[in-house]
Structures are given as structure tokens and as C-alpha cells.
CSV table of C-alpha atoms in Angstrom, one decimal:
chain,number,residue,atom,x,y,z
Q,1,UNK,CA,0.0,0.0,0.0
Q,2,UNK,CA,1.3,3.3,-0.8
Q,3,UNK,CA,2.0,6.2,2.1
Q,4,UNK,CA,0.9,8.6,-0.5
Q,5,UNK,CA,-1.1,9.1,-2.9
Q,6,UNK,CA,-0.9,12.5,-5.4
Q,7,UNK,CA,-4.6,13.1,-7.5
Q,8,UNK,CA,-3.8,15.4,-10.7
Q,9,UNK,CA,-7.2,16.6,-12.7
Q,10,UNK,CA,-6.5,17.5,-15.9
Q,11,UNK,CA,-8.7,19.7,-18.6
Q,12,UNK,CA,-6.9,20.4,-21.7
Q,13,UNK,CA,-3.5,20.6,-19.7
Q,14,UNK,CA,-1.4,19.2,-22.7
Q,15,UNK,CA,0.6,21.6,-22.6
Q,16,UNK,CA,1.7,21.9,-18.8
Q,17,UNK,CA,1.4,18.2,-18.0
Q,18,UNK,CA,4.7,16.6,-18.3
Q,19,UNK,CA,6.9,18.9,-15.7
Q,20,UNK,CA,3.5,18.8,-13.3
Q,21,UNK,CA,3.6,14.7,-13.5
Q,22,UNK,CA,7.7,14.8,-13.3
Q,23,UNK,CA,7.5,17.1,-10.6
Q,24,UNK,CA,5.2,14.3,-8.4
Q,25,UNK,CA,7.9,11.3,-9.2
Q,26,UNK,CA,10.5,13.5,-8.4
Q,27,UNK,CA,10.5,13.5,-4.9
Q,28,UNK,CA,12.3,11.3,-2.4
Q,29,UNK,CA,12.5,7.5,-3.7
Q,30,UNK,CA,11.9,6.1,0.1
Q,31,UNK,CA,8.3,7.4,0.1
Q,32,UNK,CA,6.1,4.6,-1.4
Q,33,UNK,CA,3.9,7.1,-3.6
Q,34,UNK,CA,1.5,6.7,-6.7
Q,35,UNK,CA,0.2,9.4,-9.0
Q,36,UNK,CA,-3.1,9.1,-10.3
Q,37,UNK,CA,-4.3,11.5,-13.3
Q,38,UNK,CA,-8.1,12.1,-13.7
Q,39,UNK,CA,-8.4,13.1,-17.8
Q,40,UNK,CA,-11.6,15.1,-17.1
Q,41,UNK,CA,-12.5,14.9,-20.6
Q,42,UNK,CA,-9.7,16.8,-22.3
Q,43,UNK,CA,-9.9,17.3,-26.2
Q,44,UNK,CA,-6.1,17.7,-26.7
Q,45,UNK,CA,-3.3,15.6,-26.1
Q,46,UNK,CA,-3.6,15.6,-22.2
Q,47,UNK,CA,-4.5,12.2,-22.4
Q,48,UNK,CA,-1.7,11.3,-24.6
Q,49,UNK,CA,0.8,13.3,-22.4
Q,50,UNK,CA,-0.2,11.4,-19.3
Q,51,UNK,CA,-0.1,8.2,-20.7
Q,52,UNK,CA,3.4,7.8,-21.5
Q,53,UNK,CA,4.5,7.5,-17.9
Q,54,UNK,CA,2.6,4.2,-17.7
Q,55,UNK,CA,2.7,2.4,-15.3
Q,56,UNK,CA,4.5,5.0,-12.9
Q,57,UNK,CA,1.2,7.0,-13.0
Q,58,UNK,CA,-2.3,5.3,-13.3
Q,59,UNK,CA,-4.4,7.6,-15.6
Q,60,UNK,CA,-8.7,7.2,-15.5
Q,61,UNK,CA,-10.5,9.2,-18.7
Q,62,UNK,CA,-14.0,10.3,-18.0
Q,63,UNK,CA,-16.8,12.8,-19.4
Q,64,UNK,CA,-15.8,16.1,-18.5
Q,65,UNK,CA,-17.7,16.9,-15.3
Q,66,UNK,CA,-15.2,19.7,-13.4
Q,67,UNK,CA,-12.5,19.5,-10.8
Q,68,UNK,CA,-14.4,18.3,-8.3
Q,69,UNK,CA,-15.9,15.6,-9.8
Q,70,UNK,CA,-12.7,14.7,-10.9
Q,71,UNK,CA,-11.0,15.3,-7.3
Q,72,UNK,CA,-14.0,12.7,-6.1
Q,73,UNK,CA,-12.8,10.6,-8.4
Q,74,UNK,CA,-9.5,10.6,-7.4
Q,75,UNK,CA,-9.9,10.1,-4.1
Q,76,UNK,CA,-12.5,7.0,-4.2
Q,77,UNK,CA,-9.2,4.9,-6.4
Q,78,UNK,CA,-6.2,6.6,-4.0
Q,79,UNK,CA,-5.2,4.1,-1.9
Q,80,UNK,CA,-2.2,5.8,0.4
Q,81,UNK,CA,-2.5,6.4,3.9
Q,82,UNK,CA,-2.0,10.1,3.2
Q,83,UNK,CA,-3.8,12.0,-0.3
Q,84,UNK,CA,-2.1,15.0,-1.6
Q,85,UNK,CA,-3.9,17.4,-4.5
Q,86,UNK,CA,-1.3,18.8,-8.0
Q,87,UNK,CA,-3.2,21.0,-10.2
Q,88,UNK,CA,-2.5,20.1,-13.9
Q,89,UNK,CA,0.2,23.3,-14.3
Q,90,UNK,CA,1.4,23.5,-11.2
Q,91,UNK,CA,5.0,21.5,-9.9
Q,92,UNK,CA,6.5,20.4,-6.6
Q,93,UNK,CA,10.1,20.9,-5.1
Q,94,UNK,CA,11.5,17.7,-4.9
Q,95,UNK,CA,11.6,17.9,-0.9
Q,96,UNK,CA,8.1,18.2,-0.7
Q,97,UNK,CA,6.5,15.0,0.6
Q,98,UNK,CA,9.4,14.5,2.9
Q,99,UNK,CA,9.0,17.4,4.7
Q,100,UNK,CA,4.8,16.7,4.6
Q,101,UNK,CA,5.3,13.5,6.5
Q,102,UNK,CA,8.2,14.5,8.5
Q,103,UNK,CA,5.5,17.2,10.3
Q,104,UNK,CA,2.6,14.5,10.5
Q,105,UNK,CA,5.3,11.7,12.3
Q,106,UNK,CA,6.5,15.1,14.9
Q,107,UNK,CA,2.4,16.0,15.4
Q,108,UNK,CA,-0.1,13.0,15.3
Q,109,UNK,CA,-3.1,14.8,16.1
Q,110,UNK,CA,-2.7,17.1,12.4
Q,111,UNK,CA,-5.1,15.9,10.4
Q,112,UNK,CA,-3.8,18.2,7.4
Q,113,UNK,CA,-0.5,19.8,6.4
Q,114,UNK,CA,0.0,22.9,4.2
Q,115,UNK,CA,3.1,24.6,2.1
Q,116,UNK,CA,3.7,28.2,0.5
Q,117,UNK,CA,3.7,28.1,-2.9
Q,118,UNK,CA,5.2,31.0,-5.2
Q,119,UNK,CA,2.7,32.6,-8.3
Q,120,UNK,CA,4.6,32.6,-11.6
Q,121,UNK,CA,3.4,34.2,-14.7
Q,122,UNK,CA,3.7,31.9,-18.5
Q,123,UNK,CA,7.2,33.8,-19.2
Q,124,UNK,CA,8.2,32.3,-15.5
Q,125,UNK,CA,8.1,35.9,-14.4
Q,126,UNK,CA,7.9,35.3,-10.2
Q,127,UNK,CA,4.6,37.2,-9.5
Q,128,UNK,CA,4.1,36.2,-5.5
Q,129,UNK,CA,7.4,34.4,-3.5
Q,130,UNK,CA,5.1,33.8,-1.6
Q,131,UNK,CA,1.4,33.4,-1.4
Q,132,UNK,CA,1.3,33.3,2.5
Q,133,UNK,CA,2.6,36.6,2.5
Q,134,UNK,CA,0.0,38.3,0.8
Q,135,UNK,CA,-2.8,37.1,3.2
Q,136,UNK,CA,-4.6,39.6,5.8
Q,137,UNK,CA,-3.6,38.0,9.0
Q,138,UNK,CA,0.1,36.7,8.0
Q,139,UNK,CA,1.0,37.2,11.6
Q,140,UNK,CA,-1.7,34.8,12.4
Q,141,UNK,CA,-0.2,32.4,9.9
Q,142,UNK,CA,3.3,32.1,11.2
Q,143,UNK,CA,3.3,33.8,14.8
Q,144,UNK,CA,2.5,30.1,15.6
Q,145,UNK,CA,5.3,28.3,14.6
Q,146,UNK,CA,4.0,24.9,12.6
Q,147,UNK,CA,0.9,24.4,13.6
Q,148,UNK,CA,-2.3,26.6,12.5
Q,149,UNK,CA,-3.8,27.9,15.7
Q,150,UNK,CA,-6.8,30.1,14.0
Q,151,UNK,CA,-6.7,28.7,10.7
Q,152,UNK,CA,-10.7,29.2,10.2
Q,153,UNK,CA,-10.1,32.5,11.3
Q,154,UNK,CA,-7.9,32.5,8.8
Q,155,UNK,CA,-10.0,30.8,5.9
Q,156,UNK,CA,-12.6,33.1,6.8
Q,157,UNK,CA,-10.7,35.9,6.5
Q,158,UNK,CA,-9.2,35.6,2.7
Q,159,UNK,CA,-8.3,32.7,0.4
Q,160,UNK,CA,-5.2,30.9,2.3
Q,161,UNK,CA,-4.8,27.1,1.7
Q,162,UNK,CA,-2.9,26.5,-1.8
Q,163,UNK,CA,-4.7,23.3,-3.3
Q,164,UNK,CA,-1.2,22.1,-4.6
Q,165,UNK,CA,0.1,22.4,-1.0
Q,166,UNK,CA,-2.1,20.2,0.7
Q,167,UNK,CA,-1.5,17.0,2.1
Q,168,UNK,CA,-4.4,15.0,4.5
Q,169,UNK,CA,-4.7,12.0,6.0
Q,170,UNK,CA,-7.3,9.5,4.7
Q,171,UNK,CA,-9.0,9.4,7.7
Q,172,UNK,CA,-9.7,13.4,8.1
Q,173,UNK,CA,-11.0,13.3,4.5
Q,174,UNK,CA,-13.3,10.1,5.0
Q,175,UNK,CA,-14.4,12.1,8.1
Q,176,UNK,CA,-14.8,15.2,6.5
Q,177,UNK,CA,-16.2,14.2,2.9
Q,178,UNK,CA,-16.0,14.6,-0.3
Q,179,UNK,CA,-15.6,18.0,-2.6
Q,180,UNK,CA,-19.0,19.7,-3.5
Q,181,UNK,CA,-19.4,18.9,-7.0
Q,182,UNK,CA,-21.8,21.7,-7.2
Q,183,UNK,CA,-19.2,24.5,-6.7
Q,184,UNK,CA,-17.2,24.9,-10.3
Q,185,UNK,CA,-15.3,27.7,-8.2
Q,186,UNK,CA,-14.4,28.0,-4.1
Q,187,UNK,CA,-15.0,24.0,-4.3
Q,188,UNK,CA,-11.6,24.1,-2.3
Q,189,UNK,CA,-12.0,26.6,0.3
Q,190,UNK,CA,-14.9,24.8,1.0
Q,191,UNK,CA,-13.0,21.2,1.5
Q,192,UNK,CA,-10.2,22.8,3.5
Q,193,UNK,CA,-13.0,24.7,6.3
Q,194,UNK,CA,-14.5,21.3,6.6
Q,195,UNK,CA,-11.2,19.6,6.9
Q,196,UNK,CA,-10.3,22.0,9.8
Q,197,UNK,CA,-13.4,21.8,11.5
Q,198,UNK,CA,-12.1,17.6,12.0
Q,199,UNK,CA,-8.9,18.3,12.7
Q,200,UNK,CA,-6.1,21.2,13.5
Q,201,UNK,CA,-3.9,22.3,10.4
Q,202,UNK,CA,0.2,21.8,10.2
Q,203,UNK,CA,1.9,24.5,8.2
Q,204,UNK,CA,5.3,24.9,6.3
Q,205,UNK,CA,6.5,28.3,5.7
Q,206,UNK,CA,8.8,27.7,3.1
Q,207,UNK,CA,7.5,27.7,-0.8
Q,208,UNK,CA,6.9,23.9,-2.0
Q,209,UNK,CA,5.1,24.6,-4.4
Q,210,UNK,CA,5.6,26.6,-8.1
Q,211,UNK,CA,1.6,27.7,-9.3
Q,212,UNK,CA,1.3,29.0,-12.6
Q,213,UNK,CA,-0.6,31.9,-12.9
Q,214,UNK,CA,-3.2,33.1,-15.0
Q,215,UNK,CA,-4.0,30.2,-16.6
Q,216,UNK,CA,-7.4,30.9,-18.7
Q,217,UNK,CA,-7.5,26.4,-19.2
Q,218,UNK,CA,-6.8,25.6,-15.7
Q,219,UNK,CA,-9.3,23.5,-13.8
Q,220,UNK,CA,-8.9,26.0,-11.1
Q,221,UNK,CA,-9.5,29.1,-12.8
Q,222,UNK,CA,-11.9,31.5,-11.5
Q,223,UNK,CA,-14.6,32.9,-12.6
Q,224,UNK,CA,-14.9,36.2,-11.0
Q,225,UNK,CA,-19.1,36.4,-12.1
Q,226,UNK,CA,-19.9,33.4,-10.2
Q,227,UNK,CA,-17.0,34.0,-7.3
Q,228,UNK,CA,-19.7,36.2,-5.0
Q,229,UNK,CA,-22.4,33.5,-5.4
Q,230,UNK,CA,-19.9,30.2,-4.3
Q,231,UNK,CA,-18.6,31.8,-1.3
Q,232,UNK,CA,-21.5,33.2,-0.1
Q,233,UNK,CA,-23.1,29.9,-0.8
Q,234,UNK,CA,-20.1,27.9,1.1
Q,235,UNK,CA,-20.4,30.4,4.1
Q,236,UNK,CA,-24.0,30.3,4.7
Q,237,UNK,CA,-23.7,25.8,4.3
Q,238,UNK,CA,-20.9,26.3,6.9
Q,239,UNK,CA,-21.9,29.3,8.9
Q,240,UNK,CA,-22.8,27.6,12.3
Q,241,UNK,CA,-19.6,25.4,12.4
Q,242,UNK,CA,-17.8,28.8,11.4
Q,243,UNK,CA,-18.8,30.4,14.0
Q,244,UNK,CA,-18.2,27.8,16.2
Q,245,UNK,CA,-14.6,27.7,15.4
Q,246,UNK,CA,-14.0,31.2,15.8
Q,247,UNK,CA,-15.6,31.4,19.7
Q,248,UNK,CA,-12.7,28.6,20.0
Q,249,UNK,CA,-9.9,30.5,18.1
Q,250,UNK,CA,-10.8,33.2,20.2
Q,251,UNK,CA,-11.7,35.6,17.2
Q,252,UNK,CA,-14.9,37.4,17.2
Q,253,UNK,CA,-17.8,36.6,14.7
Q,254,UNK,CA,-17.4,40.5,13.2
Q,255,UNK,CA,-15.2,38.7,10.4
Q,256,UNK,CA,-17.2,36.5,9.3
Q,257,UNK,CA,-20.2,39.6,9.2
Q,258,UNK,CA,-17.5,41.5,7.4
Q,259,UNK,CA,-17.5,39.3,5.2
Q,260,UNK,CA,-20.9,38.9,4.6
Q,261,UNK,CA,-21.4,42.4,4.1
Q,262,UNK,CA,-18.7,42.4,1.6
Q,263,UNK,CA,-20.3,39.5,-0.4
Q,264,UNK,CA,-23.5,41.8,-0.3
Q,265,UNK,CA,-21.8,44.7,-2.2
Q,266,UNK,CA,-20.1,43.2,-4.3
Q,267,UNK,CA,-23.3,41.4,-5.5
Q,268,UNK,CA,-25.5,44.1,-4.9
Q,269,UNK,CA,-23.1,46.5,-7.7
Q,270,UNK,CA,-23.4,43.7,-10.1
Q,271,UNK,CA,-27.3,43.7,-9.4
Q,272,UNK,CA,-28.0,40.5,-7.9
Q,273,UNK,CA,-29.8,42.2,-5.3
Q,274,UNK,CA,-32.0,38.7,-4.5
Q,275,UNK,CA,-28.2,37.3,-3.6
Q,276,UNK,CA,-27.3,40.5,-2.2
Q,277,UNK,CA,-30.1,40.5,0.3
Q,278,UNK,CA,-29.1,36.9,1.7
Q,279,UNK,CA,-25.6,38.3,2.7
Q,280,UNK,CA,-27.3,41.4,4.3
Q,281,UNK,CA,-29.1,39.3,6.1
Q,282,UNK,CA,-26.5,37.1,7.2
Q,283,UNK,CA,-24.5,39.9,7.9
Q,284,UNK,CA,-27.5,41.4,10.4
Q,285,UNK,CA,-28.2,38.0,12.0
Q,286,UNK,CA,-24.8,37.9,13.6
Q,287,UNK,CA,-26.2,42.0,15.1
Q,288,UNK,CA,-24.3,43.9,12.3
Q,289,UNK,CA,-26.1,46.8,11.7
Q,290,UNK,CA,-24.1,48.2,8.9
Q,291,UNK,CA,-25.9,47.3,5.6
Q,292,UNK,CA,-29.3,46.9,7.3
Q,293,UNK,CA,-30.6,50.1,5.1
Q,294,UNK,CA,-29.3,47.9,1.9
Q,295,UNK,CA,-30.9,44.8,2.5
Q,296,UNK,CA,-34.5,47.0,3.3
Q,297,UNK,CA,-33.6,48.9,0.1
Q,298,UNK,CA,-33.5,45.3,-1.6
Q,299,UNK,CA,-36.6,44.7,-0.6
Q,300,UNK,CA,-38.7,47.9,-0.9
Q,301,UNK,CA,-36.8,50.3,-2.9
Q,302,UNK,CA,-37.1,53.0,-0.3
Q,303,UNK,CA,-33.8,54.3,-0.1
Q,304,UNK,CA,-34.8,57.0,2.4
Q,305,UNK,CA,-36.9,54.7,4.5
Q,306,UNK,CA,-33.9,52.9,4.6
Q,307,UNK,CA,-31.9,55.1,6.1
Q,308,UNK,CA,-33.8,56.4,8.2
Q,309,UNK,CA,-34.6,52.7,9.9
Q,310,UNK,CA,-30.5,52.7,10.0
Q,311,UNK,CA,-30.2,55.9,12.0
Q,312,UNK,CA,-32.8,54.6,14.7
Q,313,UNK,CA,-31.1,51.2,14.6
Q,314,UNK,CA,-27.4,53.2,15.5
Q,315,UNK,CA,-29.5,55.0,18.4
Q,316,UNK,CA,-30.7,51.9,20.0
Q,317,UNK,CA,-27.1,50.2,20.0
């Protein structure tokens, strides 16, 4: 049985695969490891690409369905004690695994381990060293030595978990469940909230990890129209557990009302004001007044009513 085992979806990704496939049997020899490649119905030579490293990497070829279907997919036919997720046009240092394992073996109870990674553009241009860095709370991230102390805090707070950087063990992710093959985008920050609410998160500030940015093919990429909607919808499905987590972090629930009322403007200046209204509303549940005038404009259209009912609402606080 192997210790790991790496899941790769691929769309279209002929042209990336090969160093993203050398880069997963690259890494230390002792570390029993196999490297399955989910072909989510790619129409160029993906297929073909992964192929040629038979049998060093098992490849499955399926309808195209989206990375998480293909993720799913992955993980039903892994068979390590330990999964780890490589997007199609990303790589791994060769020290990567090793250094994985060597924090699960020092800290039993982690149920997942995370790296840096560092953004590149197509001309290999570095864009981000490091992606860590560029997150809100960094002091939050590595004031705690290896393990993650407030990492839903942290979730909560801005993207933080690279997908490529992930390691968990089988059991967590049994726990835990599968990825939410309705979310084409935020499918991951989903995953890694649940995976925290099982178990406390290891982290490795150093940069395991090469992501290629800006990659219009990638399974990953984002589409920014359908960004508000997914994380408003993966924070309302895990708001109670959220908050939760936070009253044990020690962090208070204004972040995760901040960020509801951020969801709410962005949707509400790209008039989905029916979407907008739910993360108003969320946002006024956990007693944030700030939008309340927005989410009564949603509904009526009487902007001055609106505001008025917000200036009585301040005086009563």
C-alpha cells in the first residue's frame, strides 16, 4: 500500500502536464507514492501526455464533469495512507513530501499539512514568492510556529490554503467528505474549512510549491461572475460550524459579518440584489447593523426609508 497518494485533474493541460507529473515522481525515492491523473474529458493531447509515464502513473479518462468531480474521483481509487492534490500546471520541489510526512510523524493529532507556494506568470516571471505573505492575517499564519492555531479565522478571513500544498490524512477526508461537486469555483475553500473543522492544520512556511498563474484552461480558474455567489453559498452551508470555530480560536464573529457584508456589495453593484439580500441578512443575524438600510432597500426600494430605519437602529445600539 502506498503512504501517498498524489490526484492530478487535468482539462486540456497538454501543454503543462509533463513537468507537473515529473515534478510528483520526483520527490524522495523512500516514500512509497502513486500518482493518479483524472483526464476530465480533455480534447487535446492531455491524455496522450499522461499516458506515457505508464505504469508510474495510473491515468482514469472520463466525461468532462469539473475539478471536483474529478478530485472525487480521485480520491474514491487513492489508496495511500496520506492524499495530496497537484493542479494540472502547477510542480512540486522535490523535498516536498518529505517534509509533509516529517510534520505528520512530529504532530499525530494534524489531520492536514499545508506549504507556501510561489505565483509565476507563463514567461516564468515570479509574480508572489510567496502566497502566504500576501494574506490579511500573515502574523496569524506564522506567529505560531507549525501548527495553524486560528486557521478558520484565517479561511474566513481571505483565500489561504494553496490546493497544490495540501496534504491530508485519509482518515480526516473520510471524516470530513467529499468536494462539492456543485461549486465549479471556491469548491476548495470549502473542503479545507470542513477539513479544519475535523482536525487542527500543520503549516510549512517555506515555498513547496511553483503555481502558474493566470492560466485561462486551468481547472482552477476563476470565474470572478460566479465568485460572490460560491462563497456566499459555502459560508451560509458552513456558517454555524464557522462560528463555532472562531468562539474557539478566540476571534470574534465581526469577520465572518464582514464578510458577509462584503459579499452583499459586491453582488448588490453587479445587481443580484435577490443574492445581495441573503448576505445582508447574514450579515444582520450575527447583530451587524451596517448594511441593514441595503438589505430593506432590496426589498422595498425605499432608499430614504432605509436610512432612516439605520439611523434609529445606530441610536438603540
Amino acid at each position: 500500500m502506498p503512504i501517498v497518494s498524489t490526484i492530478i485533474p487535468a482539462y486540456n493541460a497538454e501543454t503543462h502536464l509533463q513537468p507537473t507529473i515529473e515534478s510528483a515522481l520526483n520527490q524522495d525515492a523512500a516514500i512509497s507514492h502513486e500518482v493518479i491523473v483524472i483526464n476530465d474529458g480533455s480534447t487535446d493531447g492531455t491524455d496522450i501526455v499522461a499516458r506515457s509515464y505508464y505504469p508510474k502513473v495510473k491515468v482514469y479518462t472520463t466525461p468532462n464533469r469539473g475539478v471536483s468531480a474529478a478530485r472525487n474521483l480521485g480520491i474514491q481509487l487513492a489508496q495511500g495512507r496520506f492524499i495530496c492534490f497537484l493542479d494540472a500546471d502547477d510542480t512540486w520541489q522535490p523535498a516536498k513530501l518529505k517534509k509533509q510526512l516529517a510534520l505528520f510523524d512530529a504532530k499525530p493529532q494534524l489531520g492536514t499539512v499545508i506549504c507556501d507556494e510561489t505565483h509565476i506568470s507563463e514567461d516564468r516571471e515570479i509574480l508572489h514568492e510567496s502566497f502566504f505573505k500576501t494574506h490579511p492575517l500573515y502574523s496569524e499564519i506564522t506567529g505560531t510556529g507549525d501548527l495553524l492555531e486560528k486557521i478558520v479565522t484565517c479561511l474566513v478571513t481571505a483565500s489561504l490554503v494553496p490546493t497544490s500544498g495540501v496534504m491530508v490524512r485519509r482518515e480526516t477526508l473520510e471524516r470530513t467528505g467529499c468536494f462539492d461537486e456543485t461549486l465549479t469555483i471556491v469548491e476548495d475553500r470549502d473542503m479545507w474549512l470542513r477539513l479544519a473543522f475535523q482536525a487542527p492544520f500543520g503549516i510549512i512556511n517555506e515555498s513547496l510549491v511553483t503555481y502558474l498563474s493566470r492560466q485561462v484552461g486551468s481547472l482552477s480558474s476563476v470565474n470572478m461572475d460566479k465568485w460572490a455567489p460560491s462563497l456566499l453559498y459555502t459560508m451560509r452551508k458552513n456558517h454555524d460550524s464557522i462560528l463555532r470555530h472562531l468562539e474557539k480560536e478566540g476571534s470574534s464573529d465581526a469577520i465572518l459579518s464582514g464578510l458577509y457584508n462584503f459579499l452583499g456589495d459586491e453582488l448588490w453593484h453587479s445587481d443580484k440584489h435577490g443574492e445581495a439580500e441573503k448576505a445582508y441578512r447574514a450579515a444582520v443575524t450575527l447583530r451587524n447593523y451596517k448594511r441593514l438600510h441595503k438589505l430593506i432597500a432590496c426589498k422595498t426600494g425605499r432608499v430614504q426609508e432605509a436610512r432612516k430605519i439605520r439611523q434609529y437602529l445606530r441610536k438603540l445600539r
